[in-house]
Amino acid sequence: MAFQINAELQYDVLMRSTVLLNIHALATQNQTLRLESFQVTPGVKWEELPMGTGENRYIRLETGNATKLEVSYTVMAETRHTMVSHEEIQGIPISEIHRSAISYLFPSRYCQSDRMGRLAMKMFGGIDHPYHQTVAIADWIFENIDYLSGATNEETSAFDTVTQRAGVCRDFAHLGIAFCRALSIPARYFAGYACNMQPPDFHACFEACIGNRWFIFDPTRLAALNGLVRIATGRDAADAAVATIFGQMQMTGMSVSCVSDEFQPLSAADLAGRALLIEP
Amino acid sequence: MAFQINAELQYDVLMRSTVLLNIHALATQNQTLRLESFQVTPGVKWEELPMGTGENRYIRLETGNATKLEVSYTVMAETRHTMVSHEEIQGIPISEIHRSAISYLFPSRYCQSDRMGRLAMKMFGGIDHPYHQTVAIADWIFENIDYLSGATNEETSAFDTVTQRAGVCRDFAHLGIAFCRALSIPARYFAGYACNMQPPDFHACFEACIGNRWFIFDPTRLAALNGLVRIATGRDAADAAVATIFGQMQMTGMSVSCVSDEFQPLSAADLAGRALLIEP
Amino acid sequence: MAFQINAELQYDVLMRSTVLLNIHALATQNQTLRLESFQVTPGVKWEELPMGTGENRYIRLETGNATKLEVSYTVMAETRHTMVSHEEIQGIPISEIHRSAISYLFPSRYCQSDRMGRLAMKMFGGIDHPYHQTVAIADWIFENIDYLSGATNEETSAFDTVTQRAGVCRDFAHLGIAFCRALSIPARYFAGYACNMQPPDFHACFEACIGNRWFIFDPTRLAALNGLVRIATGRDAADAAVATIFGQMQMTGMSVSCVSDEFQPLSAADLAGRALLIEP
Amino acid sequence: MAFQINAELQYDVLMRSTVLLNIHALATQNQTLRLESFQVTPGVKWEELPMGTGENRYIRLETGNATKLEVSYTVMAETRHTMVSHEEIQGIPISEIHRSAISYLFPSRYCQSDRMGRLAMKMFGGIDHPYHQTVAIADWIFENIDYLSGATNEETSAFDTVTQRAGVCRDFAHLGIAFCRALSIPARYFAGYACNMQPPDFHACFEACIGNRWFIFDPTRLAALNGLVRIATGRDAADAAVATIFGQMQMTGMSVSCVSDEFQPLSAADLAGRALLIEP
């Protein structure tokens, strides 16, 4: 399916700054990009930093003497996803987890799975398949955490959210990741665009590695899983912030859109008994 | 210089477990291995998981039905290091940091640099060269944090230690890393063996990336910098724990040794005006 | 009912120290003391500090030059309690809470009720009577928190325990208090002796103020409610530590006993439909 | 000196609520009140809750069916204070601290002195008189913490602020209290009005008990010490919030003034070598 994506960011530059932007869609096996365009205020230098791991396309900008920074990104992203029936999803022991997933077992800044093991076992340890555990985690988050803008800030972590019970997509994803890792299920942060999401914004959800395949879960239920376009993958939001600013800038405007003529959001019925996989 | 390394670990296995061990020395450009031997209790399966990033050599063990696990590791590691005079160390702007160092700017589980920016600027922001900032950080930690076994646990983070003012090598390293990142200096965790350290144990310190070269710092001052043998590099101890156990095991014994006939520890005089670099 | 209480504490005194001890039973309307005896190592000075609020009987000791401190406390405590049938327990609005209970609505060091409001409402907000809410809280803690010595330390708070899911009587009490306050039910810490508790130790539980009467709850279920003898009442353990040491001392021994010839522990059947009240 | 005080608060009442207000000046030995007037929206019921300890004059309001709540408080407060020369301030051992000050040695919700002992000793332990320690604490806070509205919230504690290095008067007071208690100096929260403070607002600072007298310190240096009018004393802000709302209300306006015709703010020169004492 093809998605037309546009992101516009405006900043006042208060001092000469360097910015790492995470707004470019990734080009992956199942995500093809066309007609990509990236424009910034004239005079501002930028370069793409291709990460060896292929999990981000940081754009590094130098504001130089500019006092305003305007960024405009457009792309046509074509994505493919795979539906897998529940019966085909195999749990595997730790001893067979692919080495590329190992680091996603460990705690990270916003996902302190090391402090949540006993809780995760009590809540989800009785479920015997890691896929169903992860479904139960995502359902539990949706049902028990209030989606509430302004309830959290950039320092909020899964350990906070599990008790404070409110947050935004980033917090929901962190909590899902922390629970999974606490159950020895590798889990990672997915930052991306989401087709037709209301209100339009950057989105975050998470992927869990079950049987060495990365299934996607959105505990906010704000986005259709087949309408996601990947920007970055990481351990948590520390790896995938929209903008990391070295210097001083103030955001003055932002607009995001992700639309598609042909998009048919997967319904609950479509997904009954099946899971969705974006990358192998 | 060549170091003879030996590590022995003993565990009672309370239930069938999988273990990730981080005790193998890395083979790198400046660290050559000979006569490596790894032995485990007969019947225990193991494999090496080469990480794509080359920063760990996890050994994954399956205890199977064993009720005891004994691990014995021996290697002869030959290391080279480079001395660089302070004058030759160039600070560079964020805009020139190599992309491989970028992720070491971000906060991690035990190094919440995002919460320590104002503190780091007040303490070290007035020093104008990132190398001298890092020296000041390592000196400050040595002078202000008490080295005290048992004062901390596996959940202790830099945010705790900066106030609680006590810890072990792991905590010292985390604090150094957090301060560096808060000042926009990429920093990473170094886990390794340390020649002649008393008492012998696994050691941790940190590397800071200045002018795109990774200099090593040991804020505990327990080990000579030219006597270090690298086991792993990571964002923090979450990436480089000696053993991560999935299941239930209890350590019953551990011994570590790292010795060398030819070792001459670098003295303060040797290091006057010079910094040490292990890997480019 | 009369309880024979004995507590013995031994310390090595590492430097001249002052100690606040909280081991004396309180004399209250429903708790009468006889044959009280308090002995300390000869040469150690001590005095009782009667608190204006009547909620502690601190003993302040000066070790002077003593290198050992031995404390021996004995008392015969006669307690009365009141059984109240559930139907007679009235919930009252905040506007009618007695002023003496007001400060027990506020968060304290180990009971951060201000961070747990949303959680408490989700878990217990649907129960319509504060007495039944408190019963549900105590039951939930018993069922969901593991009683596990060594799992926590003196810095552990309710905010930690609600996620870490393990602790000792102090942690259980803190969590009960925090949930109650988060629901606008005044709650306070009860430190005391517990008849026939195994293993014998100082005990902690909590009281909740419902309809302006203080009902007692023990979420550990380790002690019979009619076998409790009060030492102190406070906001949390910060007010009622067994010993607060200013200086440096190391405990070398402790024994506690609380026995009664006539004691008949209340059974669940005895308590069916009834709540227990120690002080009005 | 006589201060004319006025406080006006406006709220939208979103649901029937009970409010505890802490805006009434206390009547104490050294603070006399005249012409006190308290008015609320007609139909709203209220009562004063005299606390046994004399440390607050809570006003409890019932909104009933009102949809707006307006509160207007006026008083003429006459205060006396005592200047004590530094030489006359005696440090006393813990063994002589008056029992009424004992509870102010313990950690509280926002002042986790139990986690800051080592830090406090390293920073201020070398100063040999508790008065000079407290002066050093207040000076250190002024010099090292940025006064910055919006940097903190109602959950921020001294343990956060000591590292985050920014806050408002409440945070400054909490940090001063925590350091004092960590050094075994009883310390308490002072909430009050401050003459001519810009911008006008409720103010918070702290008192430390030295030689059994309570000296006042304002680490923000925003208010003249002889221009303070006491509203409440407590362990920390948990005891002395301006308004504690049970229900749901939104503040829509607030104005505070505290003026005096005759007020001569004490200058640094006036205070040279002398400390100020409001209550014995």
XYZ file of N, CA and C in Angstrom, chain D residues 23-155:
399
model
N -4.481 29.393 53.774
C -4.119 30.777 53.437
C -4.269 31.710 54.624
N -4.824 31.206 55.716
C -4.975 32.036 56.905
C -3.645 32.179 57.633
N -3.320 33.388 58.019
C -2.133 33.598 58.842
C -2.360 32.918 60.192
N -1.291 32.417 60.756
C -1.368 31.824 62.096
C -1.326 32.929 63.148
N -2.000 32.673 64.246
C -1.828 33.543 65.418
C -0.866 32.831 66.358
N 0.248 33.451 66.596
C 1.270 32.818 67.437
C 1.779 33.845 68.443
N 2.723 33.392 69.233
C 3.334 34.263 70.229
C 3.873 35.555 69.612
N 4.429 35.439 68.429
C 5.047 36.603 67.801
C 4.330 37.069 66.544
N 3.118 36.642 66.383
C 2.372 37.064 65.197
C 0.929 37.310 65.621
N 0.527 38.557 65.616
C -0.794 38.947 66.085
C -1.639 39.349 64.891
N -2.905 38.954 64.922
C -3.772 39.235 63.777
C -4.849 40.233 64.171
N -5.179 41.112 63.234
C -6.283 42.037 63.433
C -7.096 42.123 62.159
N -8.328 42.479 62.302
C -9.180 42.798 61.157
C -9.203 41.677 60.127
N -9.261 40.469 60.625
C -9.251 39.344 59.707
C -10.630 39.178 59.069
N -10.616 38.956 57.777
C -11.875 38.780 57.069
C -11.715 37.671 56.054
N -12.700 36.798 55.976
C -12.637 35.687 55.032
C -13.997 35.575 54.376
N -14.016 35.729 53.078
C -15.290 35.668 52.376
C -15.230 34.653 51.250
N -16.334 33.949 51.103
C -16.401 32.974 50.016
C -17.715 33.176 49.273
N -17.776 32.626 48.111
C -18.983 32.633 47.295
C -20.194 32.257 48.161
N -21.224 33.038 48.090
C -22.402 32.719 48.904
C -22.879 31.293 48.645
N -23.275 30.632 49.706
C -23.781 29.265 49.573
C -22.719 28.215 49.842
N -21.456 28.626 49.788
C -20.380 27.669 50.077
C -20.187 27.631 51.593
N -20.214 26.439 52.146
C -20.020 26.311 53.586
C -18.535 26.179 53.903
N -18.146 26.709 55.034
C -16.750 26.529 55.442
C -16.634 26.546 56.959
N -15.539 25.972 57.417
C -15.247 25.987 58.847
C -13.735 26.011 59.007
N -13.290 26.508 60.136
C -11.864 26.454 60.421
C -11.580 25.188 61.216
N -10.483 24.528 60.876
C -10.074 23.328 61.611
C -8.848 23.661 62.441
N -9.031 24.005 63.684
C -7.843 24.311 64.480
C -7.062 23.029 64.735
N -5.805 23.009 64.309
C -4.991 21.824 64.531
C -4.462 21.849 65.963
N -4.465 20.723 66.604
C -3.970 20.630 67.978
C -2.548 21.144 68.097
N -1.780 20.915 67.077
C -0.379 21.305 67.134
C -0.171 22.791 66.849
N -1.225 23.476 66.457
C -1.093 24.914 66.219
C -0.273 25.291 65.019
N -0.119 24.375 64.091
C 0.776 24.649 62.973
C 0.060 24.945 61.664
N -1.229 24.847 61.662
C -2.017 25.196 60.479
C -3.361 25.717 60.949
N -3.943 26.554 60.114
C -5.356 26.867 60.314
C -6.085 26.483 59.027
N -6.288 25.213 58.864
C -6.997 24.779 57.662
C -8.396 25.377 57.648
N -8.793 25.806 56.483
C -10.195 26.137 56.254
C -10.757 25.037 55.357
N -11.804 24.420 55.808
C -12.425 23.364 55.009
C -13.685 23.933 54.378
N -13.740 23.907 53.064
C -14.893 24.428 52.323
C -15.636 23.308 51.617
N -16.924 23.475 51.576
C -17.790 22.579 50.789
C -18.383 23.380 49.655
N -18.092 23.002 48.434
C -18.631 23.806 47.330
C -20.138 23.646 47.192
N -20.676 22.520 47.638
C -22.094 22.288 47.394
C -22.361 22.362 45.903
N -23.383 23.080 45.520
C -23.737 23.148 44.103
C -23.104 24.313 43.363
N -22.278 25.079 44.060
C -21.663 26.237 43.402
C -20.840 25.786 42.202
N -20.835 26.565 41.136
C -20.028 26.228 39.973
C -18.775 27.090 39.902
N -18.781 28.139 40.680
C -17.597 28.991 40.820
C -17.299 29.090 42.300
N -16.030 29.157 42.638
C -15.652 29.402 44.018
C -14.719 30.599 44.040
N -15.124 31.620 44.774
C -14.241 32.758 44.961
C -13.963 32.913 46.438
N -12.702 33.099 46.736
C -12.261 33.199 48.114
C -11.500 34.504 48.269
N -11.812 35.208 49.325
C -11.108 36.462 49.565
C -10.696 36.509 51.027
N -9.442 36.699 51.256
C -8.928 36.704 52.629
C -8.137 37.980 52.871
N -8.407 38.626 53.976
C -7.688 39.843 54.338
C -7.329 39.777 55.802
N -6.148 40.253 56.103
C -5.778 40.330 57.512
C -4.674 41.367 57.683
N -4.627 41.916 58.863
C -3.516 42.774 59.248
C -2.702 41.946 60.245
N -1.474 41.604 59.860
C -0.648 40.760 60.730
C 0.508 41.572 61.294
N 0.645 41.502 62.566
C 1.749 42.206 63.238
C 2.753 41.141 63.690
N 3.961 41.274 63.228
C 4.956 40.245 63.578
C 6.108 40.859 64.361
N 6.687 40.053 65.185
C 7.909 40.407 65.898
C 8.939 39.339 65.579
N 10.139 39.736 65.482
C 11.170 38.726 65.316
C 12.326 39.090 66.221
N 13.226 38.185 66.389
C 14.365 38.389 67.276
C 15.633 38.210 66.479
N 16.560 39.094 66.702
C 17.862 38.951 66.069
C 18.797 38.342 67.112
N 19.540 37.370 66.700
C 20.465 36.710 67.624
C 21.848 36.762 67.002
N 22.806 37.173 67.783
C 24.151 37.236 67.193
C 24.696 35.814 67.073
N 25.491 35.600 66.064
C 26.012 34.249 65.798
C 26.665 33.647 67.036
N 27.353 34.479 67.788
C 28.087 33.940 68.943
C 27.140 33.337 69.971
N 25.920 33.844 69.993
C 24.990 33.347 71.000
C 24.269 32.062 70.591
N 24.473 31.638 69.357
C 23.766 30.437 68.899
C 24.588 29.214 69.242
N 24.015 28.392 70.080
C 24.735 27.225 70.571
C 24.303 25.989 69.804
N 25.264 25.255 69.335
C 24.938 23.918 68.848
C 24.758 23.019 70.055
N 23.811 22.125 69.974
C 23.636 21.182 71.080
C 23.626 19.776 70.516
N 23.969 18.800 71.316
C 23.937 17.427 70.817
C 22.505 16.933 70.650
N 22.361 15.880 69.864
C 21.050 15.260 69.644
C 20.379 14.964 70.978
N 21.198 14.660 71.943
C 20.642 14.236 73.225
C 19.924 15.371 73.928
N 20.115 16.588 73.460
C 19.441 17.700 74.119
C 18.388 18.375 73.254
N 18.161 17.849 72.085
C 17.131 18.447 71.234
C 15.769 18.285 71.905
N 15.028 19.357 71.917
C 13.717 19.311 72.556
C 12.823 18.310 71.844
N 12.006 17.628 72.601
C 11.203 16.561 72.011
C 10.267 17.069 70.922
N 9.879 18.329 71.007
C 8.969 18.855 69.980
C 9.654 18.967 68.624
N 10.976 18.925 68.609
C 11.691 19.041 67.334
C 12.056 17.685 66.744
N 11.871 16.631 67.513
C 12.353 15.308 67.081
C 11.772 14.887 65.732
N 10.483 15.080 65.545
C 9.895 14.558 64.310
C 10.414 15.307 63.079
N 10.983 16.475 63.280
C 11.552 17.221 62.152
C 12.959 16.744 61.780
N 13.404 15.700 62.451
C 14.658 15.048 62.047
C 14.417 13.975 60.990
N 13.177 13.561 60.835
C 12.898 12.388 60.007
C 12.617 12.778 58.562
N 12.866 11.853 57.635
C 12.581 12.153 56.233
C 11.087 12.279 55.994
N 10.724 13.047 55.000
C 9.308 13.215 54.665
C 9.141 13.125 53.150
N 7.921 13.249 52.687
C 7.597 12.987 51.284
C 8.557 13.655 50.306
N 8.798 14.942 50.531
C 9.588 15.700 49.563
C 11.019 15.959 50.040
N 11.359 15.442 51.191
C 12.676 15.693 51.787
C 13.274 14.357 52.242
N 13.851 13.621 51.275
C 14.333 12.268 51.571
C 15.734 12.328 52.166
N 15.823 12.865 53.343
C 17.121 13.040 53.991
C 17.822 11.708 54.197
N 17.038 10.625 54.273
C 17.655 9.304 54.449
C 18.504 8.891 53.256
N 18.279 9.490 52.105
C 19.072 9.143 50.927
C 20.192 10.151 50.681
N 20.342 11.148 51.533
C 21.260 12.235 51.245
C 22.323 12.430 52.322
N 22.473 11.441 53.206
C 23.395 11.601 54.324
C 24.847 11.741 53.902
N 25.262 10.874 53.011
C 26.659 10.900 52.590
C 26.975 12.208 51.846
N 26.044 12.610 50.997
C 26.229 13.863 50.266
C 26.319 15.049 51.224
N 25.402 15.108 52.165
C 25.383 16.232 53.103
C 26.668 16.275 53.924
N 27.137 15.115 54.337
C 28.370 15.093 55.124
C 29.556 15.559 54.290
N 29.602 15.136 53.037
C 30.716 15.556 52.181
C 30.669 17.054 51.914
N 29.472 17.574 51.750
C 29.372 18.984 51.386
C 29.490 19.908 52.589
N 28.866 19.514 53.688
C 28.748 20.449 54.809
C 29.260 19.865 56.126
N 29.727 18.620 56.082
C 30.150 17.959 57.319
C 31.414 18.569 57.904
N 32.173 19.237 57.069
C 33.427 19.808 57.567
C 33.230 21.119 58.322
N 32.040 21.652 58.259
C 31.741 22.905 58.965
C 31.331 22.521 60.374
N 31.869 23.191 61.375
C 31.721 22.583 62.692
C 30.573 23.101 63.538
N 29.815 24.019 63.048
C 28.708 24.520 63.864
C 27.412 24.379 63.047
N 26.370 23.845 63.638
C 25.149 23.619 62.845
C 24.565 24.908 62.272
N 24.760 26.033 62.954
C 24.251 27.269 62.365
C 25.010 27.576 61.074
N 26.315 27.469 61.127
C 27.095 27.773 59.931
C 26.871 26.719 58.848
N 26.619 25.500 59.262
C 26.235 24.490 58.264
C 24.969 24.918 57.538
N 24.002 25.397 58.304
C 22.726 25.767 57.685
C 22.878 26.995 56.792
N 23.675 27.939 57.221
C 23.960 29.092 56.359
C 24.608 28.612 55.057
N 25.555 27.691 55.197
C 26.236 27.180 54.000
C 25.259 26.458 53.084
N 24.329 25.734 53.668
C 23.304 25.048 52.872
C 22.458 26.060 52.099
N 21.978 27.068 52.792
C 21.120 28.061 52.131
C 21.900 28.809 51.054
N 23.140 29.141 51.344
C 23.960 29.819 50.335
C 24.201 28.910 49.130
N 24.521 27.672 49.408
C 24.787 26.729 48.320
C 23.560 26.595 47.417
N 22.394 26.492 48.018
C 21.170 26.362 47.217
C 20.977 27.604 46.357
N 21.113 28.753 46.973
C 20.952 29.996 46.204
C 21.905 30.026 45.011
N 23.129 29.598 45.252
C 24.153 29.726 44.215
C 24.085 28.623 43.156
N 23.480 27.512 43.497
C 23.575 26.358 42.602
C 22.262 25.873 42.006
N 21.160 26.346 42.530
C 19.875 25.923 41.975
C 19.280 27.119 41.232
N 18.841 26.883 40.019
C 18.241 27.967 39.239
C 16.779 28.136 39.626
N 16.401 29.361 39.922
C 14.991 29.641 40.187
C 14.287 29.727 38.842
N 13.406 28.782 38.578
C 12.868 28.650 37.231
C 11.452 28.098 37.299
N 10.479 28.961 37.079
C 9.082 28.522 37.089
C 8.855 27.473 36.016
N 8.136 26.449 36.361
C 7.791 25.447 35.369
C 8.808 24.324 35.268
N 9.932 24.459 35.950
C 10.952 23.404 35.863
C 10.563 22.183 36.681
N 9.652 22.366 37.616
C 9.295 21.270 38.513
C 7.779 21.159 38.583
N 7.315 20.106 39.243
C 5.880 19.977 39.435
C 5.580 19.543 40.868
N 4.363 19.158 41.124
C 3.982 18.890 42.512
C 4.578 17.601 43.055
N 5.183 16.803 42.199
C 5.794 15.559 42.660
C 7.305 15.692 42.878
